[in-house]
Coordinates of C-alpha atoms in Angstrom, one line a residue:
X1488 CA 0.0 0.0 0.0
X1489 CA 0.9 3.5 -0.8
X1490 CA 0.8 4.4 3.3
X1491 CA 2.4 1.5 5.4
X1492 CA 1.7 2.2 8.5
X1493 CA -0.6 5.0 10.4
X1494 CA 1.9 7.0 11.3
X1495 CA 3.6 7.2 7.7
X1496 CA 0.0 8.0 7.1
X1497 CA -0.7 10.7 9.6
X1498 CA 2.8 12.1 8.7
X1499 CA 2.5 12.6 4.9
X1500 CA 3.3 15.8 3.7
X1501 CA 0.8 14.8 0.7
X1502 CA -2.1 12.3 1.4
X1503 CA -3.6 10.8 -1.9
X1504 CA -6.3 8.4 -2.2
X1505 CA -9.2 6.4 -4.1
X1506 CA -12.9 6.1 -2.7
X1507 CA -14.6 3.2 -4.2
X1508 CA -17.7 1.5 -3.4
X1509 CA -21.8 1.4 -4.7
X1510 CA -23.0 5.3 -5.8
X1511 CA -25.4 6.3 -2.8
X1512 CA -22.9 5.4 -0.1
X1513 CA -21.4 9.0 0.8
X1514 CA -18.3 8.3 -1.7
X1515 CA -19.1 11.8 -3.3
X1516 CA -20.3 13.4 -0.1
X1517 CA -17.5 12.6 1.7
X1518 CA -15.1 14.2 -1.5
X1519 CA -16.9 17.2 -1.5
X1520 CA -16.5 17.5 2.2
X1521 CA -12.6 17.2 2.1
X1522 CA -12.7 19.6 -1.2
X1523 CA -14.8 22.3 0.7
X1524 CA -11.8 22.1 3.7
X1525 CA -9.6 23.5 0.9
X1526 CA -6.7 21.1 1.2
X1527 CA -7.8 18.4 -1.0
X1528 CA -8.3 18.1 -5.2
X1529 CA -11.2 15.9 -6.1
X1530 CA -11.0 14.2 -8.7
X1531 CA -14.3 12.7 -10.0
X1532 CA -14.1 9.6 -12.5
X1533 CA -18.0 10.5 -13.7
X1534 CA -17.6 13.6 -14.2
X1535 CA -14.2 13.3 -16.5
X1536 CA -16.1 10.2 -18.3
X1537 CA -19.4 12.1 -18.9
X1538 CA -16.7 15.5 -19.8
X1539 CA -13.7 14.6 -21.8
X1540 CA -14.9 10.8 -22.8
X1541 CA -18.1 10.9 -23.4
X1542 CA -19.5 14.1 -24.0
X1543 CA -19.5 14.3 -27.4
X1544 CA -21.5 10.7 -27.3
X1545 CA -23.8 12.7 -25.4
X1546 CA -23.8 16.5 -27.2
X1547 CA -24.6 14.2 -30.2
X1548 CA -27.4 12.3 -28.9
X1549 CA -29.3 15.4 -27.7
X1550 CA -28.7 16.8 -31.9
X1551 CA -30.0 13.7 -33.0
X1552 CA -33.3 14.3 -30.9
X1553 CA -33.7 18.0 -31.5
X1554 CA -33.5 16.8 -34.9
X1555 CA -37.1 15.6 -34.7
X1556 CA -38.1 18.8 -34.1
X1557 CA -38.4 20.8 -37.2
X1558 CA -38.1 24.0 -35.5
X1559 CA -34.7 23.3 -33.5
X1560 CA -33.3 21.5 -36.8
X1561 CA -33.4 24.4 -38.5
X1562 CA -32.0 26.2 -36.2
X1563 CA -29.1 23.6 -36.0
X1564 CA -28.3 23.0 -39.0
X1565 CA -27.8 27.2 -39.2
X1566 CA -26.0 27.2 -36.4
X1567 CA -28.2 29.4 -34.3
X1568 CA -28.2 27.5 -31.3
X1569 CA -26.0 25.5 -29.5
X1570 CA -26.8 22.1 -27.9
X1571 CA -24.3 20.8 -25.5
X1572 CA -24.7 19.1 -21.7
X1573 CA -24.6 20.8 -18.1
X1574 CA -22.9 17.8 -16.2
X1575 CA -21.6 18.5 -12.5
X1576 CA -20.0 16.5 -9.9
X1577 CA -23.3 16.5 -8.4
X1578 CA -26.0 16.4 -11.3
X1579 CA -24.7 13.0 -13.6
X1580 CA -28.1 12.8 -15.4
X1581 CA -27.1 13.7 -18.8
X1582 CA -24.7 10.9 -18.7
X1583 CA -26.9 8.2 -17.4
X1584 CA -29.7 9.2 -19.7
X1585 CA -27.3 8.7 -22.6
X1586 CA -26.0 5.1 -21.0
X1587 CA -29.9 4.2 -21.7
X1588 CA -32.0 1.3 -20.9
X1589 CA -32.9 -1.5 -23.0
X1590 CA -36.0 -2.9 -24.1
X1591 CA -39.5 -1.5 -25.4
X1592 CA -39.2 1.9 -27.7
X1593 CA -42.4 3.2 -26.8
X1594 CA -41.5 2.9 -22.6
X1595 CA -38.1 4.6 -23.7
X1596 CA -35.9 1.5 -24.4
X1597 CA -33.1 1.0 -26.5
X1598 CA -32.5 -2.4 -29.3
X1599 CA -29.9 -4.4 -26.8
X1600 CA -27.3 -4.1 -29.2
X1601 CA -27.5 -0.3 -28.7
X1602 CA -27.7 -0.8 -25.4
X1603 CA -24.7 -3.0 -25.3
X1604 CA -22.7 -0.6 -27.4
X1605 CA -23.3 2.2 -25.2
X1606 CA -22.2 0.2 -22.5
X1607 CA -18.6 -0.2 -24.2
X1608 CA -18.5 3.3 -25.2
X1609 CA -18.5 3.8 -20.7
X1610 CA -16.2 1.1 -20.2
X1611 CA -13.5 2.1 -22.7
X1612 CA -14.2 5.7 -21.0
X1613 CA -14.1 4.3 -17.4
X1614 CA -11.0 2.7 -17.7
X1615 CA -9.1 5.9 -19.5
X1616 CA -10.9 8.1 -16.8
X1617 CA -9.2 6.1 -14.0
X1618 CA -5.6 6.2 -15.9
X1619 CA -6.0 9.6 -15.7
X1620 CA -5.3 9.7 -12.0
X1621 CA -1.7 10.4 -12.0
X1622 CA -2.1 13.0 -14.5
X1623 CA -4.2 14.8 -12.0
X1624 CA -2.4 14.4 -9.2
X1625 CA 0.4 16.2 -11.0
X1626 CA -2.5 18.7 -12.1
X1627 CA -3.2 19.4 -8.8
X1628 CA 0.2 20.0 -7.7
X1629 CA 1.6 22.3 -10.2
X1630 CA -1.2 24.3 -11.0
X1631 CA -3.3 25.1 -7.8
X1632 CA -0.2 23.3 -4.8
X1633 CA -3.3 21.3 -3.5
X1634 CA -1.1 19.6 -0.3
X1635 CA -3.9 16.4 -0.7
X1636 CA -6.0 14.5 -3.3
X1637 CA -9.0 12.3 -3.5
X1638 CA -10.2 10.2 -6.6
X1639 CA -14.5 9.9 -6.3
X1640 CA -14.3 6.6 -8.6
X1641 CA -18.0 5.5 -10.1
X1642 CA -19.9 2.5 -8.7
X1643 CA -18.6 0.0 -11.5
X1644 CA -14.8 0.3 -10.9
X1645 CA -14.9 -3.3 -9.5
X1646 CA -16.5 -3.8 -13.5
X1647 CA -13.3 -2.4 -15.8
X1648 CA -10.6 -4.5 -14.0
X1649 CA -9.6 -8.1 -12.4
X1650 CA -10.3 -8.0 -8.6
X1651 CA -8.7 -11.3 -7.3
X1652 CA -5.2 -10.6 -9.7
X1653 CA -3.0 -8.9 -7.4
X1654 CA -1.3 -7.8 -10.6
X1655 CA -4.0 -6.5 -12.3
X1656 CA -2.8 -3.4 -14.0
X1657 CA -4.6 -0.7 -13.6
X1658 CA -5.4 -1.6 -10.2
X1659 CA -1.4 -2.0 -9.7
X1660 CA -1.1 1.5 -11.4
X1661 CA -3.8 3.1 -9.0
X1662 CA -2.1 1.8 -5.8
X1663 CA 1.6 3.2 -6.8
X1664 CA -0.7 6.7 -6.6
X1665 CA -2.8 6.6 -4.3
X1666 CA -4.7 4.6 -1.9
X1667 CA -8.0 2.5 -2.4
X1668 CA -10.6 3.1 0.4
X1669 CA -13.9 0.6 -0.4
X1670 CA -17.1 2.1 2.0
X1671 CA -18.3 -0.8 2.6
X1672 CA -22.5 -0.8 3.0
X1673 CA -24.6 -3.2 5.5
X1674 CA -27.2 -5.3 4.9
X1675 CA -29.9 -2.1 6.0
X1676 CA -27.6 0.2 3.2
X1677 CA -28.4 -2.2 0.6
X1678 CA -31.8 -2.3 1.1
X1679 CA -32.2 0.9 1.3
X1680 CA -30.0 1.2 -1.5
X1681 CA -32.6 -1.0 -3.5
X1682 CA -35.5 0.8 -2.4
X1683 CA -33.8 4.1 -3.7
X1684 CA -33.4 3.0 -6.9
X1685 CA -36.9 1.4 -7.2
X1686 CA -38.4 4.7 -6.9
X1687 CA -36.5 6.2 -9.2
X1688 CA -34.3 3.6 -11.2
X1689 CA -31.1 4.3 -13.3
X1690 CA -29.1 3.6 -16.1
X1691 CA -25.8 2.0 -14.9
X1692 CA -22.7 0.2 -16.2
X1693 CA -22.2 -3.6 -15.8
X1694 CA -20.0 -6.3 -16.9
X1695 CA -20.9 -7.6 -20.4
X1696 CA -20.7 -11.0 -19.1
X1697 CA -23.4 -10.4 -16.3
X1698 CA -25.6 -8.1 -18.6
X1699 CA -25.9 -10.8 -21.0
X1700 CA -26.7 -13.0 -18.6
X1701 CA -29.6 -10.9 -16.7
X1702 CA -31.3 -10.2 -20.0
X1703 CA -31.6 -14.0 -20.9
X1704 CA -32.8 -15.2 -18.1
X1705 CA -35.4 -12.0 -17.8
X1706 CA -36.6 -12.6 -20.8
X1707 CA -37.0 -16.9 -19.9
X1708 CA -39.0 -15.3 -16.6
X1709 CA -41.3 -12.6 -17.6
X1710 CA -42.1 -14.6 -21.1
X1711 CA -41.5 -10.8 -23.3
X1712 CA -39.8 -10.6 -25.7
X1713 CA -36.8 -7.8 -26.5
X1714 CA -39.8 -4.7 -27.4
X1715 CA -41.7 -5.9 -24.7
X1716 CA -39.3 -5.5 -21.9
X1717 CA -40.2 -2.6 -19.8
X1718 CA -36.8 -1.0 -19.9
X1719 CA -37.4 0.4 -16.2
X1720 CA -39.0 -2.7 -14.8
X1721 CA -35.7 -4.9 -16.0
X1722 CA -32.8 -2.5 -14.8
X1723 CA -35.0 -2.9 -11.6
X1724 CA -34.4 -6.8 -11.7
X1725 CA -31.3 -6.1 -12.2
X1726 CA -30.1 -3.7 -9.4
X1727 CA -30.4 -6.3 -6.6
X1728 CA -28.3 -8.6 -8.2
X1729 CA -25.7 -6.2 -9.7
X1730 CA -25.0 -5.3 -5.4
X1731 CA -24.5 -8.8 -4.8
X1732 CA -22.1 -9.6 -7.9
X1733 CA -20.5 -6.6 -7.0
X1734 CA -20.1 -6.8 -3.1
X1735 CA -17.3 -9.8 -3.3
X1736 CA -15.8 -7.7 -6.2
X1737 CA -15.2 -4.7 -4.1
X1738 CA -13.8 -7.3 -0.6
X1739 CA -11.4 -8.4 -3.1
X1740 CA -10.4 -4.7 -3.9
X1741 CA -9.7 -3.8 -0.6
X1742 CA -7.9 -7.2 0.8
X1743 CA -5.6 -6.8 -2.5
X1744 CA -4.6 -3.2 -2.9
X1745 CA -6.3 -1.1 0.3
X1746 CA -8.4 -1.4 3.1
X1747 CA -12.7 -0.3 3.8
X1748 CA -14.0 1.5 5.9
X1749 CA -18.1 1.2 6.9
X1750 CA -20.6 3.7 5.2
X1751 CA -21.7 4.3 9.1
X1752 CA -18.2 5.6 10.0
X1753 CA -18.0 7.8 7.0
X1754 CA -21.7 9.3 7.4
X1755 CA -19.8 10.0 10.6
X1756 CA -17.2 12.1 9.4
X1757 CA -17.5 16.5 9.8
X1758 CA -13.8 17.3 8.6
X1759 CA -10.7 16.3 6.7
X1760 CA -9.1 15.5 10.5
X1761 CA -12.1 13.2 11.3
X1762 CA -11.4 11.4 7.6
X1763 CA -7.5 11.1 8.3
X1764 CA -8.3 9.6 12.0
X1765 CA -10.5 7.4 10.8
X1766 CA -7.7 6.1 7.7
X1767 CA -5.0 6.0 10.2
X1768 CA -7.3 3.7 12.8
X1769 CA -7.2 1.3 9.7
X1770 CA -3.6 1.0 9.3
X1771 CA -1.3 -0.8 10.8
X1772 CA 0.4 0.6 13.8

């Protein structure tokens, strides 16, 4: 691990490390608390995918629609208006809109191969987003001297790379950098977590493998075909499942290349001092 020990951790001159873990479990609330003490750079993976990777995938797919209108393709194919997303560290909607849903057209769902091609488009994104990290941890040094960094990594990390190779690469990259923190849920997060989504579900990245998978044996269940699938009815289905593929994923993560601490602990923390306690109680003594 980057930090050996808690008091090579509590001593650092520069502290610099990775949140990862399911979205909804403070990984972005606790960033934004250490930004707002004004001694950390964060550095969120969304945002740079739905920014620098994906935005023109996005720009594009808001044209195609306006498009359909005839009054705003006139005005853009003359150039009169301009078209382009508002994505924040806060507000990821134009991304996960793009991302999409599969299933029937007239509920708002996309051909699966669509779907699935989308899907690459965030993976390929996800994994240059994340290689990024030492670029910005330079960034952040030479241009604004931020003493401390922390990377906000999306909910599918444990998707883009091997979690039980200890030599996975970009995992191996990461750790040189900086060091991986899992916030680990409990039983009441994830259902919560589930209940969350129910009311208002999302489009999400998953493992090709797994999606595959979940969208046979849906369709073998409900008995609909592809255009029948209501697209928010089967990402649904498939929320509960993706926490438990993804739970072991994220253990892995932590025993190979960091350490967790509990979402409890974390909705505990007020400052950046209360955050670098809580690290250094992790580490070795």
């Amino acid at each position: 691990m980057l930090y050996h020990s808690a008091d090579h951790w509590t001593a650092a001159p520069r502290k610099q490390v990775m949140l990862f873990g399911m979205s909804g479990l403070g990984k972005t609330h606790l960033a934004n608390l250490l930004r707002e003490g004004g001694d950390w750079f964060h550095y969120s993976i969304d945002y740079r995918i739905g920014t620098r990777y994906m935005g023109e995938f996005i720009a594009d797919n808001f044209k195609r629609e306006a498009m359909k209108v005839p009054l705003l393709r006139e005005l853009l194919l003359s150039d009169s208006v301009y078209i382009s997303s508002n994505i924040t560290f806060d507000n990821l909607a134009p991304l996960s809109t793009y991302l999409g849903k599969p299933g029937n057209p007239d509920r708002g769902g996309l051909p699966f191969d669509e779907y699935m091609q989308r899907q690459e488009q965030h993976r390929a994104a996800e994994i240059a987003a994340l290689r990024d990290t030492p670029h910005f941890i330079a960034r952040a040094d030479a241009l604004y001297d931020y003493a401390n960094f922390v990377c906000d990594t999306g909910g599918s990390i444990c998707e883009v790379i091997d979690p039980d190779n200890p030599q996975d690469p970009l995992m191996t990259q990461l750790a040189d950098h900086v060091l991986p923190i899992w916030i680990e849920g409990s039983e009441a997060h994830t259902e919560e977590l589930i209940r969350r989504f129910d009311r208002a579900p999302k489009p999400m990245y998953y493992q090709p493998e797994f999606l595959h998978a979940a969208w046979a044996e849906y369709q073998r269940e409900t008995g609909h075909s592809p255009t029948q699938i209501d697209p928010d009815a089967f990402v649904r289905w498939t929320y509960a499942r993706a926490l438990a593929h993804r739970a072991p994923r994220y253990a892995a993560m932590a025993r190979n290349w960091g350490l967790r601490v509990s979402a409890q602990e974390v909705a505990q923390i007020r400052q950046a001092d209360d955050f670098i306690s809580l690290i250094a109680e992790k580490l070795p003594n």
